[in-house]
C-alpha positions as a printed Julia matrix, in Angstrom:
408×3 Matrix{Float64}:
  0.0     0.0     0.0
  1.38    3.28   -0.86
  0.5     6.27    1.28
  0.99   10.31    0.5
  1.71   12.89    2.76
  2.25   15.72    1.07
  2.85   20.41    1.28
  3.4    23.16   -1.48
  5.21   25.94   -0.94
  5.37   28.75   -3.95
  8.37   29.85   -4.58
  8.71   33.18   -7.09
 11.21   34.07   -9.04
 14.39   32.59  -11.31
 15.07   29.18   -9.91
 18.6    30.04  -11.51
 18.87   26.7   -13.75
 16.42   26.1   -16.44
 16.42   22.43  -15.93
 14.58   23.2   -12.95
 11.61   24.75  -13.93
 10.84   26.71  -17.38
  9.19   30.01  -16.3
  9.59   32.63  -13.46
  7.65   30.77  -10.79
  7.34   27.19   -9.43
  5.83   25.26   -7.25
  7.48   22.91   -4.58
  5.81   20.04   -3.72
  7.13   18.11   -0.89
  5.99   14.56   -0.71
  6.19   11.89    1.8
  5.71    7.99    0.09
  4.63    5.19    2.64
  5.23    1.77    1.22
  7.38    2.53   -1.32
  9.76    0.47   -0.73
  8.5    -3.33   -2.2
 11.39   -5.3    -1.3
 13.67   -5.29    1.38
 16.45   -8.42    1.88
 19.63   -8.76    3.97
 22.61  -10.86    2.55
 26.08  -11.71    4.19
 28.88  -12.59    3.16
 30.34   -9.88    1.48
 33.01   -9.27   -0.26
 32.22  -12.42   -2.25
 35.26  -14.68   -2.59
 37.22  -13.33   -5.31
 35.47   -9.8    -5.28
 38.91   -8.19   -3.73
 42.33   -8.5    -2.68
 41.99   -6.37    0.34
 41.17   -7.46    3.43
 41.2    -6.67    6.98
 43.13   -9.1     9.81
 40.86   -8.73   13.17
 41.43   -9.72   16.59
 38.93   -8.83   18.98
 38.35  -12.2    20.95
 35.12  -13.8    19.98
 33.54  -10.84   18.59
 35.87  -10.76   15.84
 38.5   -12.68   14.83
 39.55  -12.41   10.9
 42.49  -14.23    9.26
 44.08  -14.0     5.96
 45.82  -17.01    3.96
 48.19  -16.87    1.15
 49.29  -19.08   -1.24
 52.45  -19.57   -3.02
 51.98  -23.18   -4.78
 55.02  -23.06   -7.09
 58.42  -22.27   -6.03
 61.36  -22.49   -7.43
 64.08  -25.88   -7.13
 66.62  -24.44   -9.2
 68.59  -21.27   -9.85
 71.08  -20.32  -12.09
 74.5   -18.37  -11.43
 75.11  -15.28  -13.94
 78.68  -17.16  -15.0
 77.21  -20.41  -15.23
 76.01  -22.49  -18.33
 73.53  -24.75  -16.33
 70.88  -24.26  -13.55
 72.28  -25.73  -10.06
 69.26  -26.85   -7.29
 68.72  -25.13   -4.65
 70.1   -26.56   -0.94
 69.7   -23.92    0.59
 67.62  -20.68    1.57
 68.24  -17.55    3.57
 66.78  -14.49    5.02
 63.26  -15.69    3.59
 60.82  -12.52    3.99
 56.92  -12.48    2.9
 56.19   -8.71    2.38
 52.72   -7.31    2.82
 51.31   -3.68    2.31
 49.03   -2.48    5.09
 46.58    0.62    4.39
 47.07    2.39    7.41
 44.12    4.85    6.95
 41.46    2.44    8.46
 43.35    2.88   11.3
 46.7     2.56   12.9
 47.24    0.28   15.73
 47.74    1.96   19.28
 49.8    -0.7    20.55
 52.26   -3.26   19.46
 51.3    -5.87   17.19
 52.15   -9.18   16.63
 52.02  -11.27   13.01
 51.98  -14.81   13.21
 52.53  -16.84   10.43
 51.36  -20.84   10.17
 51.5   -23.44    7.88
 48.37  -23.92    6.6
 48.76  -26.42    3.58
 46.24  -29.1     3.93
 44.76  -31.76    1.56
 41.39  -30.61    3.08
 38.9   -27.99    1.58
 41.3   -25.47    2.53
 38.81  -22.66    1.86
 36.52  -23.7     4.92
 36.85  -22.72    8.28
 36.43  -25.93    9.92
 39.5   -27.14    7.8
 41.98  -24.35    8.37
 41.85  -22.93   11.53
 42.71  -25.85   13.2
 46.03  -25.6    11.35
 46.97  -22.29   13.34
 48.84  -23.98   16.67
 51.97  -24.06   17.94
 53.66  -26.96   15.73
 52.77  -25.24   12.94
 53.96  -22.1    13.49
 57.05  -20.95   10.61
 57.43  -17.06   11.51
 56.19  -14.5    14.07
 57.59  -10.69   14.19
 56.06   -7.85   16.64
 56.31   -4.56   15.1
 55.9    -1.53   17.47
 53.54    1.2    16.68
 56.33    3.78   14.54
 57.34    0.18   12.55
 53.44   -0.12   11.74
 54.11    1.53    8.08
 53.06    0.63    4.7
 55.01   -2.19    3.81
 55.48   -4.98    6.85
 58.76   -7.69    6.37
 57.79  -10.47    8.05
 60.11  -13.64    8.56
 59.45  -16.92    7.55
 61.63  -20.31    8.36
 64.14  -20.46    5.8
 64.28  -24.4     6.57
 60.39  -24.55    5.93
 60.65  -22.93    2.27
 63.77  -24.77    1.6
 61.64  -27.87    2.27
 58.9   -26.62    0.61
 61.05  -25.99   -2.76
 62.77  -29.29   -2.73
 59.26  -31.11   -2.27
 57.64  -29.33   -5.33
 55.2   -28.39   -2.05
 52.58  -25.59   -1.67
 53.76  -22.93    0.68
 50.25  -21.79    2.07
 50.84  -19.13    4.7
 47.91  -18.64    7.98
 48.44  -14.99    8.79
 47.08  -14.03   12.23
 47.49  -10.87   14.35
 47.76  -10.57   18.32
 47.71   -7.62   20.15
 47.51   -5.92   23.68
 45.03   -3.7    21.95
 41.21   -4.65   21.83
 40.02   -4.99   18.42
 43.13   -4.12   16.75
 43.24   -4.32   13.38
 45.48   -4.42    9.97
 44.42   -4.08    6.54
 46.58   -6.48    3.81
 46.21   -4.11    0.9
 46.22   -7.26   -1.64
 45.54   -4.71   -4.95
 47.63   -2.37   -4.59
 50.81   -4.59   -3.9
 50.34   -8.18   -3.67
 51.95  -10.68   -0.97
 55.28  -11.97   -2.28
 57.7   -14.18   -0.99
 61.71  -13.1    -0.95
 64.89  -15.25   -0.46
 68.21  -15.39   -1.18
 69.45  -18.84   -2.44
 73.37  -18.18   -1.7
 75.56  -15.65   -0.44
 77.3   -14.65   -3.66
 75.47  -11.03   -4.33
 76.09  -11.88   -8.4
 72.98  -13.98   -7.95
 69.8   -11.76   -7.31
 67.09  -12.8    -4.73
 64.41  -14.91   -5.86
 60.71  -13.24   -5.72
 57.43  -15.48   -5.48
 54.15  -13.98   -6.03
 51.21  -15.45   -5.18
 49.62  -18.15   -7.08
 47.12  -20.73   -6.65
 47.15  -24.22   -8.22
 43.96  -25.85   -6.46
 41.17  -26.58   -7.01
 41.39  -26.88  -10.58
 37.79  -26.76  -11.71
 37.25  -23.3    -9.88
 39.02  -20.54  -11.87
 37.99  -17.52   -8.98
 40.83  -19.75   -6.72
 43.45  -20.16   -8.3
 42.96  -16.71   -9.51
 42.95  -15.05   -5.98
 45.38  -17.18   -3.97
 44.8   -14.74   -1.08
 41.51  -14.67    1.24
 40.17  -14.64    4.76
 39.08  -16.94    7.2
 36.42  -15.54    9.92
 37.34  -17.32   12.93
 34.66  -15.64   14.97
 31.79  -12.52   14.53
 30.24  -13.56   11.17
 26.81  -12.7    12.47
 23.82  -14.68   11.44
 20.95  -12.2     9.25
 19.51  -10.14   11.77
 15.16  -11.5    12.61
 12.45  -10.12   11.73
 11.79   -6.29   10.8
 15.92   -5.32   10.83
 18.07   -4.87    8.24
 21.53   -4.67    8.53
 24.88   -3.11    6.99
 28.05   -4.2     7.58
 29.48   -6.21   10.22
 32.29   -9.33   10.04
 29.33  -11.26    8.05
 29.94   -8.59    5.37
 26.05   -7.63    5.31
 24.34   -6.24    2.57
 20.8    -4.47    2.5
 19.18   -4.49   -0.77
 15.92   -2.34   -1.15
 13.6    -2.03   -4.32
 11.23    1.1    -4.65
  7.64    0.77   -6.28
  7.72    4.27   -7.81
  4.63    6.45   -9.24
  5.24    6.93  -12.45
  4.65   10.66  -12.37
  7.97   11.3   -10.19
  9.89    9.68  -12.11
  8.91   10.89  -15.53
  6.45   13.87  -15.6
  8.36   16.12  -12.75
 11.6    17.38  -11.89
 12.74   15.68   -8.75
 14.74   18.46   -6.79
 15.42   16.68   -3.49
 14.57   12.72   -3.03
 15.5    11.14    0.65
 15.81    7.5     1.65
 14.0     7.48    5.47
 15.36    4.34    7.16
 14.85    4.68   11.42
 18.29    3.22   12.54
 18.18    0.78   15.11
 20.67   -0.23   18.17
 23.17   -2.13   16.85
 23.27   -5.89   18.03
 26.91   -5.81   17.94
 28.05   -3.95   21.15
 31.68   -4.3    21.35
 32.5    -2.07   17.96
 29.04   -0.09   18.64
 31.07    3.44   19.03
 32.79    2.96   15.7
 31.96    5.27   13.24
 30.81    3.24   10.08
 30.66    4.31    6.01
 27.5     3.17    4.38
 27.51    3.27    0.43
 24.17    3.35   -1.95
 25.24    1.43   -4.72
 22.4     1.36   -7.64
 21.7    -2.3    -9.11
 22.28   -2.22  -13.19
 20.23   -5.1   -13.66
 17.29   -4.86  -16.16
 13.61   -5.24  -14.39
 13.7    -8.76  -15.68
 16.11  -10.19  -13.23
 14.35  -11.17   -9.8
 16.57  -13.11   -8.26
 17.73  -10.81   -4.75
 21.36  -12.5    -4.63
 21.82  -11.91   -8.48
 20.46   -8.45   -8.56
 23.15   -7.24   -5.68
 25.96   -8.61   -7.76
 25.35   -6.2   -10.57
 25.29   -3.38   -8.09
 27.63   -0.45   -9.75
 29.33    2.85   -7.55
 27.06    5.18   -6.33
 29.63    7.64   -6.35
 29.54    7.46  -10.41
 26.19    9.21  -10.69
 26.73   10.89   -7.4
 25.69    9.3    -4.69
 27.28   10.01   -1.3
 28.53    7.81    1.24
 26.86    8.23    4.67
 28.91    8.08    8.05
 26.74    6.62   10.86
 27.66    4.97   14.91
 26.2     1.78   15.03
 24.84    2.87   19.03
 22.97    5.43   17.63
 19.01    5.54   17.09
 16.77    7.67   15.44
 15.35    8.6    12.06
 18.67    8.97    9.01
 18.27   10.89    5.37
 19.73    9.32    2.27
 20.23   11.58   -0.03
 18.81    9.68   -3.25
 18.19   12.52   -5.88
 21.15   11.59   -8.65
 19.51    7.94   -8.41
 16.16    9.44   -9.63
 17.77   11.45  -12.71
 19.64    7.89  -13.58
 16.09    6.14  -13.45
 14.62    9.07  -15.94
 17.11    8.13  -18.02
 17.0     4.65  -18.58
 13.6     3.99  -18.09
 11.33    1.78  -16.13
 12.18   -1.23  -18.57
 15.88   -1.3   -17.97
 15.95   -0.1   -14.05
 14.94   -2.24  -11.01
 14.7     0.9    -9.38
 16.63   -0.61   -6.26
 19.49   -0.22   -4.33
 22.44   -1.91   -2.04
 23.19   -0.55    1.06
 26.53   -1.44    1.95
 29.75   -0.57    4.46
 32.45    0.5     2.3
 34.94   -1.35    3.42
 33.29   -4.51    4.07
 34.04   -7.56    6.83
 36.8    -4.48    8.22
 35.32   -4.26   11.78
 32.8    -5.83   13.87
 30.49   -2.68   13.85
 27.24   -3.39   12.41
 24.49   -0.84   11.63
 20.87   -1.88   11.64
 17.76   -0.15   10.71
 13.69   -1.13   10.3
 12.7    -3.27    7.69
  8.98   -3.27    6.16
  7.87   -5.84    8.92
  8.7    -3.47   11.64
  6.12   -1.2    13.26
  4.29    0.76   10.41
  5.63    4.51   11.44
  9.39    3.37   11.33
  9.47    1.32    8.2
 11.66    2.74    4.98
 10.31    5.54    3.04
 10.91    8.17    0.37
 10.39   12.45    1.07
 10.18   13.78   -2.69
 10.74   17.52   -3.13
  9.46   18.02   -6.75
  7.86   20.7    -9.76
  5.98   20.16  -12.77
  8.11   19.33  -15.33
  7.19   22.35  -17.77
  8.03   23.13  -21.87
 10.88   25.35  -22.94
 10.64   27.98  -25.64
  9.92   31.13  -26.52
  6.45   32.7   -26.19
């Protein structure tokens, strides 16, 4: 059911822009729609496996607790010296390094931090949680370096046995690396900034400086029927916080779980194509968050539009083809998971984009979305359509009458 509330106000003179009304005078209509929003759906599990490189290592106990494995599944046996004719084997390895890039803007640890590394190679499903994190204890452990607070910078050395990748390389073995931080700090954190510089693997093979290091970037050999693996031989393992979807009449954004909140808007025609839309406003009433530990954090929400035609119905396909709300102009909006009350979306870009395309090639929806997804613990949730009837999403429409041009 779709409800109106709606006011005028006149408003005299030059509007200044012609695209906003075509004479001297105009009238504002400000318009409140209740039940305009059709379809509401939270997903998790965001970013998709493969989406990105980037991810965030947590440790905040059992609230969250995010890991991040690497793979290097060929090395090299063999090397050969600059005066030589022939390749000689490799017997033996020193001063192996695995270099990562953090992005330090998400935040910088307080306190020192610790980087374990484990050796995670299993002939298990070594995607699944159940499989891999028992693989993080003691006798497993090949490296561990605490870097204090100034030594938190971009690019993080961290040493790995140099008996373990000689091993490895004589084998023909996977190196598969468990990363896991530890810190004094509550819900520290470290981003791995995978796409801007990926893990790689450094050693030197013998102490004559003629021969030059040998570099391993990351690569995946299994499984071999799924291409999206042994594409991106670097993802996360949640450990702990991946949050179930929230009951009846929330929605939620963000979170460990990586949730997602799609919404799909039953739109009067008229709005969309016989006026000129000056303000339009997404009304969601946010909620409490159910995650209290990260509830103070201050969280990014992005309005993505969904590209999909109107014949694709399928919620979990029609998020993947959301595009970048900042493309049309769409702003992110900053929001503390503790906090309650009635938020404004600014949605008025979207509703030009719709004009444009048309009813036939729009689902006129949306994805809500943290921008950096499965980065903290903090959650945001808001009423869904099954909540109580005066909180549930709606639309405020500031509008004229879409008038002629020309000359009288």
């Amino acid at each position: 059911m779709l409800g109106l509330v709606a006011c005028t106000e006149e408003v005299t003179g030059s509007l200044g822009c012609p695209d906003l009304c075509g004479d001297q005078s105009a009238t504002l209509r400000d318009t409140t729609l209740i039940g305009v929003v059709v379809t509401d759906s939270t997903l998790t599990g965001y970013p998709q496996f493969g989406a990105t490189r980037d991810f965030t290592m947590l440790a905040q106990g059992d609230t969250a607790d995010v890991r991040v494995v690497i793979r290097f599944d060929t090395l090299p046996n063999t090397f050969r010296h600059p005066n030589a004719a022939a390749d000689s084997a490799i017997t033996r390895v020193d001063s192996a390094r695995i270099f990562i890039v953090v992005d330090t803007t998400v935040g910088r640890p307080k306190a020192p931090v610790t980087i374990d590394m484990f050796d995670v190679d299993t002939t298990a499903a070594d995607t699944l949680k159940s499989a891999l994190v028992p693989l993080f204890r003691p006798d497993r452990l090949i490296g561990t370096r605490t870097f204090a607070v100034s030594e938190i910078r971009d690019t993080l050395p961290l040493p790995i046995s140099n008996d373990v990748v000689l091993a490895k390389s004589a084998a023909g073995a996977h190196l598969r690396v468990g990363l896991r931080i530890t810190s004094a700090q509550s819900g520290v954190k470290l981003r791995v900034a995978g796409s801007v510089y990926a893990p790689r693997l450094t050693f030197r093979v013998t102490p004559d400086t003629l021969v030059s290091r040998d570099t391993v970037l990351l690569q995946s050999n299994t499984p071999a029927n799924d291409e999206t693996a042994t594409v991106y031989a670097m993802y996360p393992i949640i450990v702990s916080g991946a949050l179930p979807i929230p009951g009846t009449g929330v929605l939620a954004v963000g979170g460990v779980g990586g949730a997602r909140t799609y919404l799909q808007f039953d739109l009067p025609t008229i709005l969309v194509d016989s006026v000129q839309v000056i303000r339009a406003s997404l009304l969601l009433n946010q909620l409490q968050s159910r995650v209290v530990a990260s509830s103070s954090d201050t969280t990014a929400m992005l309005v993505d539009p969904v590209l999909s035609g109107a014949k694709i119905t399928d919620v979990g396909t029609i998020v993947k083809f959301s595009g970048s709300g900042s493309s049309i102009g769409l702003d992110s909006v900053r929001l503390v998971p503790k906090d309650v009350g009635l938020r404004s979306i600014e949605l008025v870009s979207l509703f030009r984009a719709w004009r444009e395309v048309g009813s036939q090639n729009s689902n006129r929806s949306v994805v809500l979305r943290a921008k950096q997804e499965a980065s903290s613990a903090a959650e945001l949730d808001f009423v869904s359509n099954e909540g109580s009837v005066s909180l549930r999403p709606r639309l405020r429409i500031t509008y004229v009458p879409r008038r002629g041009f020309g000359l009288p």
